Amino acid sequence: MGLLDRYSSTSTNEEGATQSAFANHESSDKIRPVLEDRYSDVKARIHSMIIEQQLGSDNADVSDEGMRKLIDEYVERPDFSIPRVDRELVKKELFDDIMGFGPIQPLIDNDKYSEIMVNGYDHVYVESKGKLVLTDIQFKDNDHLMQIVDRIVSKVGRHVDESSPMCDARLLDGSRVNVIIPPLSLIGPILTIRKFGKTPITADNLVKWGSISPKMLEFLEAAVKGKLNIIVSGGTGSGKTTLLNVLSSYIPSDERIITIEDSAEVQLHQEHVLTLEARPANMEGKGRVSIRDLVVNSLRMRPDRIIVGEVRSEETLDMLQAMNTGHDGSLTTIHANSPRDSISRIETMVMMSGSELPSKAIRDQVSSAINLIVQQARLRDGSRKVTSISELVGMEGDVVRMQDIFTYETEGEYDSNGKFKGVFKPTGIIPKCVEKIKENGVVVNNDWFND
């Protein structure tokens, strides 16, 4: 959607205040006062004048460079009386409002912040180093916030309004965006952005940050190259997708890889990668393409590897069947608090597919399809750790048998940096899957499993 389209449906009064249905959802007892912006009036006037000029022009230049030149012309005009020392700041804020993401643009540009959470127009939080911090950044009102929300979702062909008040989208850099607005939200529009860093996180970064030990990483590298089926399990924000990206980087470049996701987040640098993305239903409730549809279709595309960003529903059955029918080396993630919980969730999600398989048959499929469960967690100190690597070793009666290969043990104390003291430890067990890794021509070092 271009600049003219973005603003042609927006009506403003003489003061430049936008009219919308969200006025009814304004909170009357805000916790903090709105920060005063001494240039808010003049910026609103310039903003309105630029939009009117662009709407009235048949050959309006809506490029970034064209908009910067136009903003320069207005801000430099003497009748606006903007001190020279503040002009660059005013220009940037105007450009961010018209072409970017408004007040949160500096947060998006700053790699220091991994998540941005906008709770209504006057509460903007960021996650920095694993901790949530309330910033001083605010929007003018909920209408201003909705303009930015519309701009984000429209760029990827999505739509959000009171009849469709929830939306998942992504920025051009792959960052994940979730929006929920009134009437479902009682505090105004809520915008959550999970950013992707411009520089991909590597295996060396994980070791440096203490998220995983070198032995564990070497074993997982051998497991990926040796075509084991691996599930990365963990809670929200625990680093599952980051670890999935690192593991995916170990796939040999001569293999045909298909990634399947709700919003494309897996970043692969191999040459032969096919990226599939699910599609929600349109406003008429038609056209939905689910993760399950894509998994089924991918089996007809001659994949060497199938990577599903996350299994959360009926597609789990198809993923298990793919793992059991010759598509070794598949990778996926799941929301669960422990390896045992992840097996229970898989069983539940297979039942959601409508299949009437007995629990014993489902567990048999799980135990034969999945080789490793890598458990990821975000600890109370904000750090992210691989807390265990577990192997599935078959059935014992009606129960799936597992054994831990590596674990992370905390000492219950903090170091000088406020982080938990802990250590990654091999359990001393040599996993049975080592034989499969060796059969695929990958060297295994038994020292990995010794303390």
GROMACS .gro file of C-alpha atoms in nm, residues 113-117 123-136 379-383:
model
   24
  113TYR     CA    1   1.615  -0.477   2.195
  114SER     CA    2   1.486  -0.823   2.108
  115GLU     CA    3   1.115  -0.755   2.167
  116ILE     CA    4   0.893  -0.447   2.162
  117MET     CA    5   0.559  -0.454   2.345
  123HIS     CA    6   0.300   0.213   2.759
  124VAL     CA    7   0.587   0.081   2.546
  125TYR     CA    8   0.804  -0.196   2.690
  126VAL     CA    9   1.119  -0.353   2.548
  127GLU     CA   10   1.308  -0.668   2.632
  128SER     CA   11   1.678  -0.607   2.680
  129LYS     CA   12   1.916  -0.878   2.802
  130GLY     CA   13   1.620  -1.094   2.901
  131LYS     CA   14   1.450  -0.828   3.117
  132LEU     CA   15   1.137  -0.620   3.046
  133VAL     CA   16   1.187  -0.244   3.071
  134LEU     CA   17   0.926   0.033   3.048
  135THR     CA   18   1.042   0.308   2.810
  136ASP     CA   19   0.949   0.676   2.795
  379LEU     CA   20   1.561  -1.876   3.348
  380ARG     CA   21   1.451  -1.619   3.605
  381ASP     CA   22   1.773  -1.422   3.555
  382GLY     CA   23   1.674  -1.364   3.190
  383SER     CA   24   1.931  -1.603   3.043
   0.00000   0.00000   0.00000
